[in-house]
PDB file of C-alpha atoms and ligand atoms in Angstrom:
ATOM      1  CA  MET Q  26       0.000   0.000   0.000  1.00  0.00           C
ATOM      2  CA  ALA Q  27       1.266   3.474  -0.758  1.00  0.00           C
ATOM      3  CA  ALA Q  28      -0.154   6.821   0.290  1.00  0.00           C
ATOM      4  CA  ARG Q  29      -0.712   9.232  -2.612  1.00  0.00           C
ATOM      5  CA  ASP Q  30       0.025  12.903  -2.761  1.00  0.00           C
ATOM      6  CA  ALA Q  31      -2.830  15.416  -2.710  1.00  0.00           C
ATOM      7  CA  SER Q  32      -3.012  15.541  -6.523  1.00  0.00           C
ATOM      8  CA  GLY Q  33      -3.587  11.773  -6.699  1.00  0.00           C
ATOM      9  CA  GLY Q  34      -0.251  11.454  -8.511  1.00  0.00           C
ATOM     10  CA  ALA Q  35       2.730   9.252  -7.770  1.00  0.00           C
ATOM     11  CA  PRO Q  36       2.876   7.378  -4.465  1.00  0.00           C
ATOM     12  CA  ALA Q  37       4.355   9.693  -1.869  1.00  0.00           C
ATOM     13  CA  PHE Q  38       5.388   7.072   0.681  1.00  0.00           C
ATOM     14  CA  ASP Q  39       5.182   3.364   1.384  1.00  0.00           C
ATOM     15  CA  THR Q  40       2.828   2.514   4.222  1.00  0.00           C
ATOM     16  CA  SER Q  41       3.258  -1.267   4.118  1.00  0.00           C
ATOM     17  CA  VAL Q  42       6.467  -1.187   6.182  1.00  0.00           C
ATOM     18  CA  ALA Q  43       6.715   0.591   9.539  1.00  0.00           C
ATOM     19  CA  HIS Q  44       8.697   3.847   9.578  1.00  0.00           C
ATOM     20  CA  ILE Q  45      10.098   5.269  12.792  1.00  0.00           C
ATOM     21  CA  ALA Q  46       8.564   8.757  12.356  1.00  0.00           C
ATOM     22  CA  ARG Q  47       5.093   7.157  12.189  1.00  0.00           C
ATOM     23  CA  VAL Q  48       5.842   4.559  14.909  1.00  0.00           C
ATOM     24  CA  GLN Q  49       6.921   7.419  17.179  1.00  0.00           C
ATOM     25  CA  ASP Q  50       3.645   9.166  16.283  1.00  0.00           C
ATOM     26  CA  CYS Q  51       1.754   6.045  17.559  1.00  0.00           C
ATOM     27  CA  TRP Q  52       3.658   6.104  20.847  1.00  0.00           C
ATOM     28  CA  LEU Q  53       2.782   9.789  21.248  1.00  0.00           C
ATOM     29  CA  GLY Q  54      -0.914   9.134  20.548  1.00  0.00           C
ATOM     30  CA  GLY Q  55      -0.945  10.857  17.116  1.00  0.00           C
ATOM     31  CA  LYS Q  56      -3.046  10.027  14.059  1.00  0.00           C
ATOM     32  CA  ASP Q  57      -0.392  10.023  11.317  1.00  0.00           C
ATOM     33  CA  ASN Q  58       0.276   6.285  11.255  1.00  0.00           C
ATOM     34  CA  PHE Q  59      -0.804   3.132   9.436  1.00  0.00           C
ATOM     35  CA  PRO Q  60      -1.441  -0.508  10.502  1.00  0.00           C
ATOM     36  CA  ALA Q  61       2.208  -1.577   9.980  1.00  0.00           C
ATOM     37  CA  ASP Q  62       3.347   1.292  12.226  1.00  0.00           C
ATOM     38  CA  ARG Q  63       0.796   0.420  14.904  1.00  0.00           C
ATOM     39  CA  ILE Q  64       1.890  -3.243  14.911  1.00  0.00           C
ATOM     40  CA  ALA Q  65       5.550  -2.254  15.340  1.00  0.00           C
ATOM     41  CA  ALA Q  66       4.686   0.274  18.067  1.00  0.00           C
ATOM     42  CA  GLN Q  67       2.675  -2.347  19.953  1.00  0.00           C
ATOM     43  CA  GLN Q  68       5.386  -5.023  19.594  1.00  0.00           C
ATOM     44  CA  ALA Q  69       7.908  -2.603  21.087  1.00  0.00           C
ATOM     45  CA  ILE Q  70       5.583  -1.877  24.017  1.00  0.00           C
ATOM     46  CA  GLU Q  71       5.133  -5.599  24.647  1.00  0.00           C
ATOM     47  CA  ALA Q  72       8.912  -6.062  24.817  1.00  0.00           C
ATOM     48  CA  MET Q  73       9.500  -2.869  26.813  1.00  0.00           C
ATOM     49  CA  PRO Q  74       6.403  -1.826  28.814  1.00  0.00           C
ATOM     50  CA  ASP Q  75       7.948   1.550  29.749  1.00  0.00           C
ATOM     51  CA  MET Q  76       8.243   2.501  26.058  1.00  0.00           C
ATOM     52  CA  VAL Q  77       5.508   5.161  25.937  1.00  0.00           C
ATOM     53  CA  ALA Q  78       6.617   6.788  29.190  1.00  0.00           C
ATOM     54  CA  SER Q  79      10.202   6.794  27.923  1.00  0.00           C
ATOM     55  CA  VAL Q  80       9.248   8.398  24.581  1.00  0.00           C
ATOM     56  CA  ARG Q  81       7.230  11.079  26.377  1.00  0.00           C
ATOM     57  CA  ASN Q  82      10.164  11.748  28.677  1.00  0.00           C
ATOM     58  CA  THR Q  83      12.452  12.170  25.665  1.00  0.00           C
ATOM     59  CA  ARG Q  84      10.080  14.764  24.140  1.00  0.00           C
ATOM     60  CA  ALA Q  85      10.027  16.528  27.513  1.00  0.00           C
ATOM     61  CA  PHE Q  86      13.859  16.469  27.591  1.00  0.00           C
ATOM     62  CA  LEU Q  87      13.922  18.017  24.109  1.00  0.00           C
ATOM     63  CA  ALA Q  88      11.709  20.886  25.298  1.00  0.00           C
ATOM     64  CA  ARG Q  89      13.645  21.415  28.559  1.00  0.00           C
ATOM     65  CA  SER Q  90      17.006  21.393  26.779  1.00  0.00           C
ATOM     66  CA  VAL Q  91      15.838  23.989  24.215  1.00  0.00           C
ATOM     67  CA  ARG Q  92      14.339  26.125  26.985  1.00  0.00           C
ATOM     68  CA  HIS Q  93      17.513  25.908  29.073  1.00  0.00           C
ATOM     69  CA  LEU Q  94      19.781  26.770  26.130  1.00  0.00           C
ATOM     70  CA  ALA Q  95      17.542  29.696  25.104  1.00  0.00           C
ATOM     71  CA  GLU Q  96      16.873  31.026  28.607  1.00  0.00           C
ATOM     72  CA  GLY Q  97      20.017  30.106  30.503  1.00  0.00           C
ATOM     73  CA  GLU Q  98      22.717  30.177  27.804  1.00  0.00           C
ATOM     74  CA  GLY Q  99      21.287  32.774  25.395  1.00  0.00           C
ATOM     75  CA  VAL Q 100      21.237  30.467  22.352  1.00  0.00           C
ATOM     76  CA  ARG Q 101      19.096  31.873  19.531  1.00  0.00           C
ATOM     77  CA  GLN Q 102      19.819  29.392  16.725  1.00  0.00           C
ATOM     78  CA  PHE Q 103      18.928  25.677  16.543  1.00  0.00           C
ATOM     79  CA  LEU Q 104      19.597  22.952  13.982  1.00  0.00           C
ATOM     80  CA  ASP Q 105      17.195  20.092  14.821  1.00  0.00           C
ATOM     81  CA  ILE Q 106      18.000  16.931  12.832  1.00  0.00           C
ATOM     82  CA  GLY Q 107      15.623  13.933  13.018  1.00  0.00           C
ATOM     83  CA  THR Q 108      12.709  16.254  13.731  1.00  0.00           C
ATOM     84  CA  GLY Q 109       9.838  13.763  13.620  1.00  0.00           C
ATOM     85  CA  ILE Q 110       6.190  14.457  12.881  1.00  0.00           C
ATOM     86  CA  PRO Q 111       5.265  17.751  14.580  1.00  0.00           C
ATOM     87  CA  ALA Q 112       4.094  17.175  18.157  1.00  0.00           C
ATOM     88  CA  ALA Q 113       3.651  19.298  21.267  1.00  0.00           C
ATOM     89  CA  ASN Q 114       6.530  21.682  22.052  1.00  0.00           C
ATOM     90  CA  ASN Q 115       8.479  21.578  18.819  1.00  0.00           C
ATOM     91  CA  THR Q 116      11.901  23.232  19.020  1.00  0.00           C
ATOM     92  CA  HIS Q 117      10.863  26.547  17.406  1.00  0.00           C
ATOM     93  CA  GLU Q 118       7.813  26.880  19.670  1.00  0.00           C
ATOM     94  CA  VAL Q 119       9.887  26.465  22.829  1.00  0.00           C
ATOM     95  CA  ALA Q 120      12.767  28.659  21.595  1.00  0.00           C
ATOM     96  CA  GLN Q 121      10.526  31.423  20.248  1.00  0.00           C
ATOM     97  CA  ALA Q 122       8.452  31.452  23.463  1.00  0.00           C
ATOM     98  CA  VAL Q 123      11.691  32.453  25.232  1.00  0.00           C
ATOM     99  CA  ALA Q 124      13.097  34.654  22.447  1.00  0.00           C
ATOM    100  CA  PRO Q 125      10.810  35.418  19.458  1.00  0.00           C
ATOM    101  CA  GLU Q 126      13.840  36.187  17.253  1.00  0.00           C
ATOM    102  CA  SER Q 127      15.088  32.560  17.493  1.00  0.00           C
ATOM    103  CA  ARG Q 128      15.909  30.868  14.201  1.00  0.00           C
ATOM    104  CA  VAL Q 129      15.385  27.124  13.744  1.00  0.00           C
ATOM    105  CA  VAL Q 130      16.310  24.783  10.888  1.00  0.00           C
ATOM    106  CA  TYR Q 131      14.712  21.343  10.909  1.00  0.00           C
ATOM    107  CA  ALA Q 132      15.929  18.314   8.901  1.00  0.00           C
ATOM    108  CA  ASP Q 133      14.483  14.826   8.493  1.00  0.00           C
ATOM    109  CA  ASN Q 134      14.631  12.203   5.736  1.00  0.00           C
ATOM    110  CA  ASP Q 135      11.116  10.779   6.081  1.00  0.00           C
ATOM    111  CA  PRO Q 136       8.526  11.817   3.464  1.00  0.00           C
ATOM    112  CA  ILE Q 137       5.722  11.966   6.048  1.00  0.00           C
ATOM    113  CA  VAL Q 138       7.677  14.513   8.074  1.00  0.00           C
ATOM    114  CA  LEU Q 139       8.170  16.522   4.872  1.00  0.00           C
ATOM    115  CA  ALA Q 140       4.394  16.323   4.294  1.00  0.00           C
ATOM    116  CA  HIS Q 141       3.871  17.937   7.713  1.00  0.00           C
ATOM    117  CA  ALA Q 142       6.681  20.464   7.421  1.00  0.00           C
ATOM    118  CA  ARG Q 143       4.281  23.408   7.060  1.00  0.00           C
ATOM    119  CA  ALA Q 144       3.367  22.996  10.745  1.00  0.00           C
ATOM    120  CA  LEU Q 145       7.034  23.580  11.574  1.00  0.00           C
ATOM    121  CA  LEU Q 146       7.204  26.778   9.545  1.00  0.00           C
ATOM    122  CA  THR Q 147       4.790  28.853  11.590  1.00  0.00           C
ATOM    123  CA  SER Q 148       7.385  31.207  12.967  1.00  0.00           C
ATOM    124  CA  GLY Q 149       6.436  34.666  14.240  1.00  0.00           C
ATOM    125  CA  PRO Q 150       7.575  37.671  12.162  1.00  0.00           C
ATOM    126  CA  GLN Q 151      10.758  38.235  14.204  1.00  0.00           C
ATOM    127  CA  GLY Q 152      12.153  34.686  14.015  1.00  0.00           C
ATOM    128  CA  ALA Q 153      12.594  32.204  11.193  1.00  0.00           C
ATOM    129  CA  THR Q 154      12.165  28.492  10.601  1.00  0.00           C
ATOM    130  CA  ALA Q 155      13.133  26.304   7.670  1.00  0.00           C
ATOM    131  CA  TYR Q 156      12.767  22.634   6.833  1.00  0.00           C
ATOM    132  CA  LEU Q 157      15.302  20.488   4.953  1.00  0.00           C
ATOM    133  CA  ASP Q 158      14.389  17.138   3.418  1.00  0.00           C
ATOM    134  CA  ALA Q 159      17.799  15.622   4.153  1.00  0.00           C
ATOM    135  CA  ASP Q 160      19.638  12.606   5.513  1.00  0.00           C
ATOM    136  CA  LEU Q 161      21.829  12.979   8.609  1.00  0.00           C
ATOM    137  CA  ARG Q 162      24.446  10.772   6.934  1.00  0.00           C
ATOM    138  CA  ASP Q 163      24.979  13.479   4.314  1.00  0.00           C
ATOM    139  CA  THR Q 164      26.077  16.514   6.304  1.00  0.00           C
ATOM    140  CA  ALA Q 165      27.082  18.817   3.398  1.00  0.00           C
ATOM    141  CA  PRO Q 166      23.531  19.579   2.141  1.00  0.00           C
ATOM    142  CA  ILE Q 167      22.310  19.985   5.731  1.00  0.00           C
ATOM    143  CA  LEU Q 168      25.020  22.523   6.497  1.00  0.00           C
ATOM    144  CA  GLU Q 169      24.499  24.280   3.153  1.00  0.00           C
ATOM    145  CA  GLY Q 170      20.728  24.537   3.767  1.00  0.00           C
ATOM    146  CA  ALA Q 171      21.227  25.652   7.359  1.00  0.00           C
ATOM    147  CA  ARG Q 172      23.619  28.437   6.264  1.00  0.00           C
ATOM    148  CA  ARG Q 173      20.738  30.066   4.353  1.00  0.00           C
ATOM    149  CA  VAL Q 174      18.890  30.677   7.615  1.00  0.00           C
ATOM    150  CA  LEU Q 175      21.428  30.520  10.457  1.00  0.00           C
ATOM    151  CA  ASP Q 176      24.461  32.735  11.069  1.00  0.00           C
ATOM    152  CA  PHE Q 177      27.434  30.351  11.437  1.00  0.00           C
ATOM    153  CA  GLU Q 178      29.442  33.122  13.132  1.00  0.00           C
ATOM    154  CA  ARG Q 179      27.109  32.875  16.144  1.00  0.00           C
ATOM    155  CA  PRO Q 180      26.377  29.901  18.467  1.00  0.00           C
ATOM    156  CA  ILE Q 181      24.076  27.175  17.176  1.00  0.00           C
ATOM    157  CA  ALA Q 182      22.559  24.298  19.154  1.00  0.00           C
ATOM    158  CA  VAL Q 183      22.726  21.077  17.129  1.00  0.00           C
ATOM    159  CA  MET Q 184      19.856  18.866  18.318  1.00  0.00           C
ATOM    160  CA  LEU Q 185      20.204  15.097  17.705  1.00  0.00           C
ATOM    161  CA  VAL Q 186      17.333  13.780  19.808  1.00  0.00           C
ATOM    162  CA  ALA Q 187      16.444  10.108  19.298  1.00  0.00           C
ATOM    163  CA  VAL Q 188      18.035   9.919  15.841  1.00  0.00           C
ATOM    164  CA  LEU Q 189      21.655   8.724  16.175  1.00  0.00           C
ATOM    165  CA  GLN Q 190      20.414   5.181  16.902  1.00  0.00           C
ATOM    166  CA  TYR Q 191      19.473   4.950  13.204  1.00  0.00           C
ATOM    167  CA  ILE Q 192      23.087   5.514  12.175  1.00  0.00           C
ATOM    168  CA  PRO Q 193      24.969   2.201  12.408  1.00  0.00           C
ATOM    169  CA  ASP Q 194      28.671   2.206  13.269  1.00  0.00           C
ATOM    170  CA  GLU Q 195      29.459   1.371   9.597  1.00  0.00           C
ATOM    171  CA  ASP Q 196      28.055   4.818   8.672  1.00  0.00           C
ATOM    172  CA  ASP Q 197      30.373   6.521  11.186  1.00  0.00           C
ATOM    173  CA  PRO Q 198      27.947   8.340  13.527  1.00  0.00           C
ATOM    174  CA  TYR Q 199      30.873   9.835  15.505  1.00  0.00           C
ATOM    175  CA  GLY Q 200      32.385  11.258  12.304  1.00  0.00           C
ATOM    176  CA  ILE Q 201      28.997  12.727  11.331  1.00  0.00           C
ATOM    177  CA  VAL Q 202      28.641  14.502  14.677  1.00  0.00           C
ATOM    178  CA  GLU Q 203      32.240  15.737  14.392  1.00  0.00           C
ATOM    179  CA  GLU Q 204      31.539  17.200  10.934  1.00  0.00           C
ATOM    180  CA  LEU Q 205      28.442  19.020  12.167  1.00  0.00           C
ATOM    181  CA  MET Q 206      30.151  20.365  15.276  1.00  0.00           C
ATOM    182  CA  ALA Q 207      33.273  21.407  13.323  1.00  0.00           C
ATOM    183  CA  ALA Q 208      31.044  23.697  11.225  1.00  0.00           C
ATOM    184  CA  VAL Q 209      29.581  25.630  14.175  1.00  0.00           C
ATOM    185  CA  PRO Q 210      31.518  28.207  16.216  1.00  0.00           C
ATOM    186  CA  SER Q 211      32.829  28.079  19.771  1.00  0.00           C
ATOM    187  CA  GLY Q 212      29.964  28.568  22.254  1.00  0.00           C
ATOM    188  CA  SER Q 213      27.698  26.270  20.229  1.00  0.00           C
ATOM    189  CA  TYR Q 214      25.963  23.276  21.829  1.00  0.00           C
ATOM    190  CA  LEU Q 215      25.368  19.614  21.045  1.00  0.00           C
ATOM    191  CA  VAL Q 216      22.215  17.977  22.443  1.00  0.00           C
ATOM    192  CA  VAL Q 217      21.894  14.180  22.229  1.00  0.00           C
ATOM    193  CA  SER Q 218      19.342  11.685  23.495  1.00  0.00           C
ATOM    194  CA  HIS Q 219      20.025   8.052  22.608  1.00  0.00           C
ATOM    195  CA  PRO Q 220      18.451   4.685  23.563  1.00  0.00           C
ATOM    196  CA  ALA Q 221      20.563   2.730  26.019  1.00  0.00           C
ATOM    197  CA  SER Q 222      21.825  -0.825  25.814  1.00  0.00           C
ATOM    198  CA  ASP Q 223      22.689  -0.703  29.535  1.00  0.00           C
ATOM    199  CA  ILE Q 224      19.385   0.426  31.109  1.00  0.00           C
ATOM    200  CA  GLN Q 225      16.732  -2.323  31.348  1.00  0.00           C
ATOM    201  CA  ALA Q 226      19.172  -4.211  29.112  1.00  0.00           C
ATOM    202  CA  SER Q 227      17.141  -7.303  28.317  1.00  0.00           C
ATOM    203  CA  ALA Q 228      13.840  -5.457  27.672  1.00  0.00           C
ATOM    204  CA  MET Q 229      15.694  -2.942  25.471  1.00  0.00           C
ATOM    205  CA  ALA Q 230      17.416  -5.696  23.473  1.00  0.00           C
ATOM    206  CA  GLY Q 231      14.042  -7.419  22.962  1.00  0.00           C
ATOM    207  CA  MET Q 232      12.432  -4.157  21.881  1.00  0.00           C
ATOM    208  CA  ALA Q 233      15.226  -3.382  19.404  1.00  0.00           C
ATOM    209  CA  SER Q 234      15.152  -6.847  17.872  1.00  0.00           C
ATOM    210  CA  ARG Q 235      11.363  -6.717  17.349  1.00  0.00           C
ATOM    211  CA  LEU Q 236      11.560  -3.251  15.788  1.00  0.00           C
ATOM    212  CA  ASN Q 237      14.441  -4.323  13.577  1.00  0.00           C
ATOM    213  CA  GLU Q 238      12.293  -7.096  12.121  1.00  0.00           C
ATOM    214  CA  LEU Q 239       9.410  -4.755  11.357  1.00  0.00           C
ATOM    215  CA  MET Q 240      10.779  -1.289  10.683  1.00  0.00           C
ATOM    216  CA  ALA Q 241      12.498   0.204   7.626  1.00  0.00           C
ATOM    217  CA  GLN Q 242      15.093   1.966   9.823  1.00  0.00           C
ATOM    218  CA  LYS Q 243      17.216  -0.297  12.035  1.00  0.00           C
ATOM    219  CA  VAL Q 244      17.857   0.606  15.666  1.00  0.00           C
ATOM    220  CA  ARG Q 245      21.354   0.423  17.184  1.00  0.00           C
ATOM    221  CA  LEU Q 246      21.432   0.691  20.992  1.00  0.00           C
ATOM    222  CA  ARG Q 247      24.559   2.144  22.646  1.00  0.00           C
ATOM    223  CA  ASP Q 248      25.830   2.031  26.196  1.00  0.00           C
ATOM    224  CA  ARG Q 249      26.595   5.099  28.296  1.00  0.00           C
ATOM    225  CA  ALA Q 250      30.237   5.195  27.206  1.00  0.00           C
ATOM    226  CA  GLY Q 251      29.183   4.919  23.555  1.00  0.00           C
ATOM    227  CA  VAL Q 252      26.823   7.875  23.940  1.00  0.00           C
ATOM    228  CA  ALA Q 253      29.336   9.880  26.012  1.00  0.00           C
ATOM    229  CA  ARG Q 254      31.787   9.562  23.100  1.00  0.00           C
ATOM    230  CA  PHE Q 255      29.572  11.882  20.998  1.00  0.00           C
ATOM    231  CA  PHE Q 256      30.464  14.644  23.487  1.00  0.00           C
ATOM    232  CA  ASP Q 257      34.248  14.090  23.389  1.00  0.00           C
ATOM    233  CA  GLY Q 258      36.052  17.442  23.523  1.00  0.00           C
ATOM    234  CA  PHE Q 259      32.959  19.384  24.696  1.00  0.00           C
ATOM    235  CA  ASP Q 260      31.962  20.633  28.148  1.00  0.00           C
ATOM    236  CA  LEU Q 261      28.893  18.826  29.436  1.00  0.00           C
ATOM    237  CA  VAL Q 262      26.195  21.074  30.887  1.00  0.00           C
ATOM    238  CA  GLU Q 263      25.146  20.052  34.421  1.00  0.00           C
ATOM    239  CA  PRO Q 264      24.021  17.395  35.348  1.00  0.00           C
ATOM    240  CA  GLY Q 265      25.977  15.646  32.568  1.00  0.00           C
ATOM    241  CA  LEU Q 266      24.883  12.563  30.667  1.00  0.00           C
ATOM    242  CA  VAL Q 267      21.883  11.071  32.499  1.00  0.00           C
ATOM    243  CA  ARG Q 268      18.516   9.389  31.858  1.00  0.00           C
ATOM    244  CA  ALA Q 269      16.234  11.928  30.134  1.00  0.00           C
ATOM    245  CA  PRO Q 270      14.001  12.814  33.128  1.00  0.00           C
ATOM    246  CA  GLU Q 271      17.069  13.333  35.359  1.00  0.00           C
ATOM    247  CA  TRP Q 272      18.237  16.210  33.125  1.00  0.00           C
ATOM    248  CA  ARG Q 273      17.106  19.418  34.871  1.00  0.00           C
ATOM    249  CA  PRO Q 274      13.620  18.126  35.775  1.00  0.00           C
ATOM    250  CA  ASP Q 275      10.868  20.714  36.299  1.00  0.00           C
ATOM    251  CA  ARG Q 276       9.874  18.927  39.529  1.00  0.00           C
ATOM    252  CA  PRO Q 277      12.286  16.758  41.565  1.00  0.00           C
ATOM    253  CA  GLU Q 278       9.825  13.832  41.558  1.00  0.00           C
ATOM    254  CA  ASP Q 279       9.906  13.686  37.725  1.00  0.00           C
ATOM    255  CA  ALA Q 280      13.532  12.468  37.813  1.00  0.00           C
ATOM    256  CA  ALA Q 281      12.499   8.962  38.893  1.00  0.00           C
ATOM    257  CA  THR Q 282      10.017   8.421  36.027  1.00  0.00           C
ATOM    258  CA  PRO Q 283      10.811   5.759  33.369  1.00  0.00           C
ATOM    259  CA  SER Q 284      13.375   6.379  30.665  1.00  0.00           C
ATOM    260  CA  THR Q 285      15.869   4.258  28.797  1.00  0.00           C
ATOM    261  CA  MET Q 286      17.492   7.188  26.977  1.00  0.00           C
ATOM    262  CA  TRP Q 287      20.959   8.590  27.794  1.00  0.00           C
ATOM    263  CA  SER Q 288      20.563  12.337  27.392  1.00  0.00           C
ATOM    264  CA  GLY Q 289      22.783  15.373  27.674  1.00  0.00           C
ATOM    265  CA  ALA Q 290      23.909  18.722  26.310  1.00  0.00           C
ATOM    266  CA  ALA Q 291      27.432  20.071  25.949  1.00  0.00           C
ATOM    267  CA  ARG Q 292      29.134  23.324  24.951  1.00  0.00           C
ATOM    268  CA  LYS Q 293      31.800  23.533  22.271  1.00  0.00           C
ATOM    269  CA  PRO Q 294      34.750  25.331  23.936  1.00  0.00           C
TER     270      PRO Q 294
HETATM  271  C1  SAM N  14      12.309   8.648  17.097  1.00  0.00           C
HETATM  272  S1  SAM N  14      12.000   9.980  16.003  1.00  0.00           S
HETATM  273  C2  SAM N  14      12.512  11.368  17.020  1.00  0.00           C
HETATM  274  C3  SAM N  14      11.796  12.637  16.672  1.00  0.00           C
HETATM  275  C4  SAM N  14      12.136  13.839  17.579  1.00  0.00           C
HETATM  276  N1  SAM N  14      13.538  14.213  17.506  1.00  0.00           N
HETATM  277  C5  SAM N  14      11.745  13.557  18.996  1.00  0.00           C
HETATM  278  O1  SAM N  14      12.623  13.391  19.837  1.00  0.00           O
HETATM  279  O2  SAM N  14      10.545  13.497  19.278  1.00  0.00           O
HETATM  280  C6  SAM N  14      13.383   9.844  14.855  1.00  0.00           C
HETATM  281  C7  SAM N  14      13.285  10.750  13.647  1.00  0.00           C
HETATM  282  O3  SAM N  14      14.553  10.694  12.977  1.00  0.00           O
HETATM  283  C8  SAM N  14      14.333  10.599  11.585  1.00  0.00           C
HETATM  284  N2  SAM N  14      15.508   9.939  10.976  1.00  0.00           N
HETATM  285  C9  SAM N  14      15.909   8.643  11.108  1.00  0.00           C
HETATM  286  N3  SAM N  14      17.032   8.438  10.413  1.00  0.00           N
HETATM  287  C10 SAM N  14      17.354   9.625   9.821  1.00  0.00           C
HETATM  288  C11 SAM N  14      18.402  10.046   8.971  1.00  0.00           C
HETATM  289  N4  SAM N  14      19.362   9.180   8.565  1.00  0.00           N
HETATM  290  N5  SAM N  14      18.414  11.330   8.540  1.00  0.00           N
HETATM  291  C12 SAM N  14      17.450  12.200   8.947  1.00  0.00           C
HETATM  292  N6  SAM N  14      16.437  11.867   9.758  1.00  0.00           N
HETATM  293  C13 SAM N  14      16.380  10.586  10.192  1.00  0.00           C
HETATM  294  C14 SAM N  14      13.061   9.793  11.446  1.00  0.00           C
HETATM  295  O4  SAM N  14      12.448   9.990  10.201  1.00  0.00           O
HETATM  296  C15 SAM N  14      12.240  10.308  12.615  1.00  0.00           C
HETATM  297  O5  SAM N  14      11.442  11.392  12.241  1.00  0.00           O
END
């Protein structure tokens, strides 16, 4: 089965195989998903019952990290790669609520995210947003597109939230992050959230193996040291690399809620 574009023309995207953007939409209670996505989402929940709580906590981490960087560190530019289908508290909404002049470039390689991109381009008159249909593995077009909207002489927060797990070691995820961070100036930030192989290890391994049978994109879990390596050479913002809800929680009791995602933010010296 293939969804068609509004003109009834060529198939826009394949709906017979689960795609992570749409599976994530199921976990978040959205409506932009198809039976194959719902089956994969449910299989993951059966293997890892904390899945939905963990996904929600990752979204909340995304919002808190943007708010902290905008409010506490004065960051006004964001490059959010692996954006996902628009949901509550997208990066530009959080950043522009703090500073209306904030500029945000989004990038994702899934056609359904592209189909929803208009919802990400609703910036107020002072700020700016842009959307790039691009693959994280190909950094040159992302940086070229981002340069049209962002000033690379001023700090930029590079957001890689729940996306690096789709880059296998063979595709050099550490090299990709290095290329992105080499392009931004001192005072820029890297934000990463990544599923753990060393939290609820057996449930996580079961979840990943079920998703890898059903989903177009394959998941690669990493342990804390493997995620920490993305931040090599940068200064971690307090409290360092922790489970998502432990990162600057709004209420102390939130820190103990379920999450299997190593999450952190760091400043490029
Ligand atoms: C789990 S969702 C996370 C969405 C959002 N960052 C969040 O935290 O809610 C992962 C997103 O990364 C995108 N993605 C996966 N591999 C990608 C790649 N190689 N290049 C760009 N985007 C990718 C998917 O299409 C999906 O929208």
